[in-house]
Amino acid sequence: ADKVPVNAEISGVVKEVLVADNQQVKAGDVLFRLDPAPVQIARAKAEAKLQQVRADLAALKASYRTKQAEINLAKTRHQFAIKEQARQAELVSKNFVSASKFDEAKQNTELAALQVTALQQDLQRIAEALNGDVNLPVEKHPSFLTAQAEIDQNKLDMSRIEVRAAVAGTVNKPPKLGQFVPAGSMVMALVSNLELQLSGGALNSLGRCCAPE
């Protein structure tokens, strides 16, 4: 007879066995169930991660806007420092102030320029963290899509907690309660009814052919 292997698509511990050895089952019948707890825990973690990613991206967008405002203020201060340096230079040339005053003004201008550069670099790093597009919706950001994919995978895993018969047949060596089954491994088998029907039909034909008249 043709034995159809029954595999679990995810790893887990057998929580319920709904069939017995040599029992007849129909295609689609539930054969056994795995413990859903690990998948449920993974689901909770995945959902928490998705919410954290959403919050992090929103915070980055807010930081980007704040940094833009800081840059505008720093540029204003830089322009003021440039004007003050020019004014001190004129005063020094007329000996109205000491050279140290001009040096101080020059240093302030240089520091203001460095501040602008540093803030622009911070802005660039934030933009890179936002995938180079600050206006990209959170739901389309790669990190959000990755977190969402984990939830989708978890939903698929949850649907695989129940292992069903792919074909009608006879149960052969079902698993035991508490047994750990690795994903993709053969857990049990079904003796296909189709094979039995074909064999029975052939025997019936042979019987009719050879029966004495």
Short mmCIF file of C-alpha atoms in Angstrom, two decimals:
data_model
loop_
_atom_site.label_atom_id
_atom_site.label_comp_id
_atom_site.label_asym_id
_atom_site.label_seq_id
_atom_site.Cartn_x
_atom_site.Cartn_y
_atom_site.Cartn_z
CA ALA A 1 0.00 0.00 0.00
CA ASP A 2 1.09 3.56 -0.71
CA LYS A 3 2.12 5.38 2.49
CA VAL A 4 1.79 9.16 2.41
CA PRO A 5 4.17 10.85 4.87
CA VAL A 6 2.74 13.44 7.24
CA ASN A 7 5.12 16.26 8.11
CA ALA A 8 4.87 19.19 10.51
CA GLU A 9 5.68 22.49 8.76
CA ILE A 10 6.90 24.04 12.01
CA SER A 11 8.79 22.57 14.94
CA GLY A 12 6.89 21.99 18.16
CA VAL A 13 5.64 19.70 20.88
CA VAL A 14 2.56 17.58 20.20
CA LYS A 15 -0.26 18.95 22.38
CA GLU A 16 -3.21 16.90 21.10
CA VAL A 17 -3.54 13.71 19.07
CA LEU A 18 -6.99 13.39 17.50
CA VAL A 19 -6.56 10.03 15.74
CA ALA A 20 -5.60 6.47 16.63
CA ASP A 21 -3.55 3.90 14.79
CA ASN A 22 -5.46 2.23 11.92
CA GLN A 23 -8.23 4.84 12.10
CA GLN A 24 -9.82 5.93 8.83
CA VAL A 25 -9.62 9.67 8.12
CA LYS A 26 -10.82 11.96 5.36
CA ALA A 27 -8.70 14.52 3.55
CA GLY A 28 -8.65 17.68 5.68
CA ASP A 29 -9.24 15.94 9.01
CA VAL A 30 -7.08 17.22 11.88
CA LEU A 31 -4.58 14.55 12.86
CA PHE A 32 -2.78 16.32 15.70
CA ARG A 33 -2.07 19.76 17.10
CA LEU A 34 1.18 21.30 18.29
CA ASP A 35 1.51 23.42 21.42
CA PRO A 36 0.59 26.97 20.29
CA ALA A 37 2.33 28.70 23.23
CA PRO A 38 5.72 29.30 21.52
CA VAL A 39 3.99 30.74 18.44
CA GLN A 40 1.76 32.92 20.59
CA ILE A 41 4.78 34.26 22.49
CA ALA A 42 6.57 34.95 19.21
CA ARG A 43 3.46 36.80 18.01
CA ALA A 44 3.44 39.04 21.09
CA LYS A 45 7.12 39.83 20.60
CA ALA A 46 6.63 40.56 16.90
CA GLU A 47 3.73 42.91 17.60
CA ALA A 48 5.73 44.72 20.29
CA LYS A 49 8.64 45.06 17.87
CA LEU A 50 6.36 46.53 15.21
CA GLN A 51 5.04 49.13 17.63
CA GLN A 52 8.59 49.98 18.71
CA VAL A 53 9.69 50.40 15.10
CA ARG A 54 6.71 52.68 14.47
CA ALA A 55 7.58 54.78 17.53
CA ASP A 56 11.29 54.93 16.60
CA LEU A 57 10.53 56.09 13.07
CA ALA A 58 8.11 58.73 14.32
CA ALA A 59 10.80 59.94 16.74
CA LEU A 60 13.34 60.12 13.91
CA LYS A 61 10.97 62.22 11.81
CA ALA A 62 10.45 64.56 14.76
CA SER A 63 14.22 64.75 15.32
CA TYR A 64 14.72 65.61 11.66
CA ARG A 65 12.35 68.57 11.91
CA THR A 66 13.95 69.70 15.17
CA LYS A 67 17.42 69.46 13.63
CA GLN A 68 16.31 71.56 10.66
CA ALA A 69 15.20 74.29 13.06
CA GLU A 70 18.52 74.07 14.92
CA ILE A 71 20.41 74.43 11.62
CA ASN A 72 18.43 77.53 10.67
CA LEU A 73 19.21 79.08 14.06
CA ALA A 74 22.89 78.14 13.79
CA LYS A 75 23.08 79.71 10.32
CA THR A 76 21.58 82.92 11.70
CA ARG A 77 24.18 82.97 14.47
CA HIS A 78 26.92 82.32 11.92
CA GLN A 79 25.82 85.27 9.79
CA PHE A 80 25.74 87.46 12.87
CA ALA A 81 29.26 86.28 13.79
CA ILE A 82 30.52 87.13 10.29
CA LYS A 83 29.11 90.67 10.57
CA GLU A 84 30.56 91.07 14.04
CA GLN A 85 33.97 89.93 12.80
CA ALA A 86 33.84 92.48 9.99
CA ARG A 87 32.88 95.22 12.46
CA GLN A 88 35.72 94.31 14.81
CA ALA A 89 38.13 94.25 11.88
CA GLU A 90 37.14 97.80 10.99
CA LEU A 91 37.47 98.95 14.59
CA VAL A 92 40.90 97.34 14.88
CA SER A 93 42.04 99.07 11.71
CA LYS A 94 41.14 102.39 13.32
CA ASN A 95 42.72 101.38 16.63
CA PHE A 96 39.38 101.73 18.40
CA VAL A 97 39.67 98.22 19.91
CA SER A 98 42.51 95.82 20.62
CA ALA A 99 43.48 93.03 18.24
CA SER A 100 42.28 90.52 20.84
CA LYS A 101 38.70 91.69 20.27
CA PHE A 102 39.02 90.91 16.57
CA ASP A 103 40.59 87.51 17.34
CA GLU A 104 37.67 86.72 19.63
CA ALA A 105 35.17 87.69 16.94
CA LYS A 106 37.02 85.59 14.37
CA GLN A 107 37.01 82.58 16.70
CA ASN A 108 33.26 82.99 17.26
CA THR A 109 32.72 82.98 13.49
CA GLU A 110 34.73 79.78 13.08
CA LEU A 111 32.89 78.07 15.95
CA ALA A 112 29.53 79.10 14.51
CA ALA A 113 30.52 77.61 11.14
CA LEU A 114 31.58 74.37 12.80
CA GLN A 115 28.27 74.23 14.63
CA VAL A 116 26.38 74.51 11.33
CA THR A 117 28.48 71.73 9.81
CA ALA A 118 27.98 69.43 12.81
CA LEU A 119 24.21 69.93 12.76
CA GLN A 120 24.07 69.27 9.02
CA GLN A 121 25.96 66.02 9.53
CA ASP A 122 23.46 65.03 12.25
CA LEU A 123 20.63 65.81 9.86
CA GLN A 124 22.23 63.62 7.20
CA ARG A 125 22.52 60.69 9.62
CA ILE A 126 18.86 61.02 10.55
CA ALA A 127 17.90 61.12 6.88
CA GLU A 128 19.91 57.96 6.23
CA ALA A 129 18.13 56.22 9.13
CA LEU A 130 14.87 57.20 7.42
CA ASN A 131 16.03 55.44 4.24
CA GLY A 132 16.98 58.71 2.57
CA ASP A 133 13.36 59.84 2.27
CA VAL A 134 12.05 61.83 5.21
CA ASN A 135 8.55 61.95 3.69
CA LEU A 136 8.35 58.19 3.21
CA PRO A 137 5.33 56.86 5.15
CA VAL A 138 6.29 54.84 8.22
CA GLU A 139 4.42 51.82 6.81
CA LYS A 140 6.72 51.76 3.76
CA HIS A 141 10.02 51.99 5.65
CA PRO A 142 12.18 48.83 5.32
CA SER A 143 12.41 48.30 9.08
CA PHE A 144 8.63 48.53 9.41
CA LEU A 145 8.10 46.13 6.50
CA THR A 146 10.55 43.69 8.09
CA ALA A 147 8.70 43.82 11.41
CA GLN A 148 5.37 43.41 9.62
CA ALA A 149 6.75 40.39 7.74
CA GLU A 150 7.55 38.75 11.08
CA ILE A 151 3.90 39.12 12.10
CA ASP A 152 2.73 37.72 8.77
CA GLN A 153 5.08 34.76 9.19
CA ASN A 154 3.73 34.23 12.68
CA LYS A 155 0.16 34.14 11.37
CA LEU A 156 1.25 31.49 8.90
CA ASP A 157 2.94 29.50 11.66
CA MET A 158 -0.22 29.70 13.76
CA SER A 159 -2.17 28.15 10.88
CA ARG A 160 0.32 25.29 10.89
CA ILE A 161 -0.34 24.36 14.51
CA GLU A 162 -3.00 21.95 13.27
CA VAL A 163 -1.65 19.18 11.06
CA ARG A 164 -4.30 17.80 8.70
CA ALA A 165 -4.59 14.80 6.45
CA ALA A 166 -3.63 15.62 2.88
CA VAL A 167 -5.46 12.56 1.58
CA ALA A 168 -8.07 10.11 2.80
CA GLY A 169 -6.53 7.01 4.30
CA THR A 170 -5.65 4.90 7.29
CA VAL A 171 -3.59 6.32 10.17
CA ASN A 172 -0.21 4.69 10.60
CA LYS A 173 1.79 5.27 13.80
CA PRO A 174 0.47 8.66 15.01
CA PRO A 175 2.72 10.73 17.30
CA LYS A 176 2.56 10.62 21.07
CA LEU A 177 1.56 13.46 23.39
CA GLY A 178 4.58 15.52 24.39
CA GLN A 179 6.65 14.31 21.45
CA PHE A 180 8.84 16.98 19.86
CA VAL A 181 8.60 17.10 16.09
CA PRO A 182 11.14 19.04 14.00
CA ALA A 183 9.87 21.09 11.07
CA GLY A 184 9.84 19.14 7.83
CA SER A 185 10.40 15.75 9.46
CA MET A 186 8.05 12.81 8.92
CA VAL A 187 5.85 12.45 12.01
CA MET A 188 3.48 9.71 10.87
CA ALA A 189 1.98 8.29 7.71
CA LEU A 190 -1.34 7.66 6.05
CA VAL A 191 -2.05 4.56 4.00
CA SER A 192 -3.81 6.08 1.02
CA ASN A 193 -7.37 4.91 0.41
CA LEU A 194 -6.83 5.42 -3.29
CA GLU A 195 -4.14 2.74 -3.31
CA LEU A 196 -6.38 0.39 -1.34
CA GLN A 197 -9.29 1.02 -3.68
CA LEU A 198 -7.14 0.31 -6.70
CA SER A 199 -5.79 -2.87 -5.11
CA GLY A 200 -9.27 -4.00 -4.14
CA GLY A 201 -10.57 -3.27 -7.60
CA ALA A 202 -7.80 -5.28 -9.19
CA LEU A 203 -8.52 -8.22 -6.87
CA ASN A 204 -12.21 -8.05 -7.63
CA SER A 205 -11.49 -8.04 -11.34
CA LEU A 206 -9.14 -10.97 -10.93
CA GLY A 207 -11.81 -12.83 -8.90
CA ARG A 208 -14.42 -12.25 -11.55
CA CYS A 209 -11.99 -13.29 -14.26
CA CYS A 210 -11.01 -16.53 -12.63
CA ALA A 211 -14.20 -17.51 -10.81
CA PRO A 212 -15.55 -20.93 -11.85
CA GLU A 213 -18.74 -20.93 -13.90
#
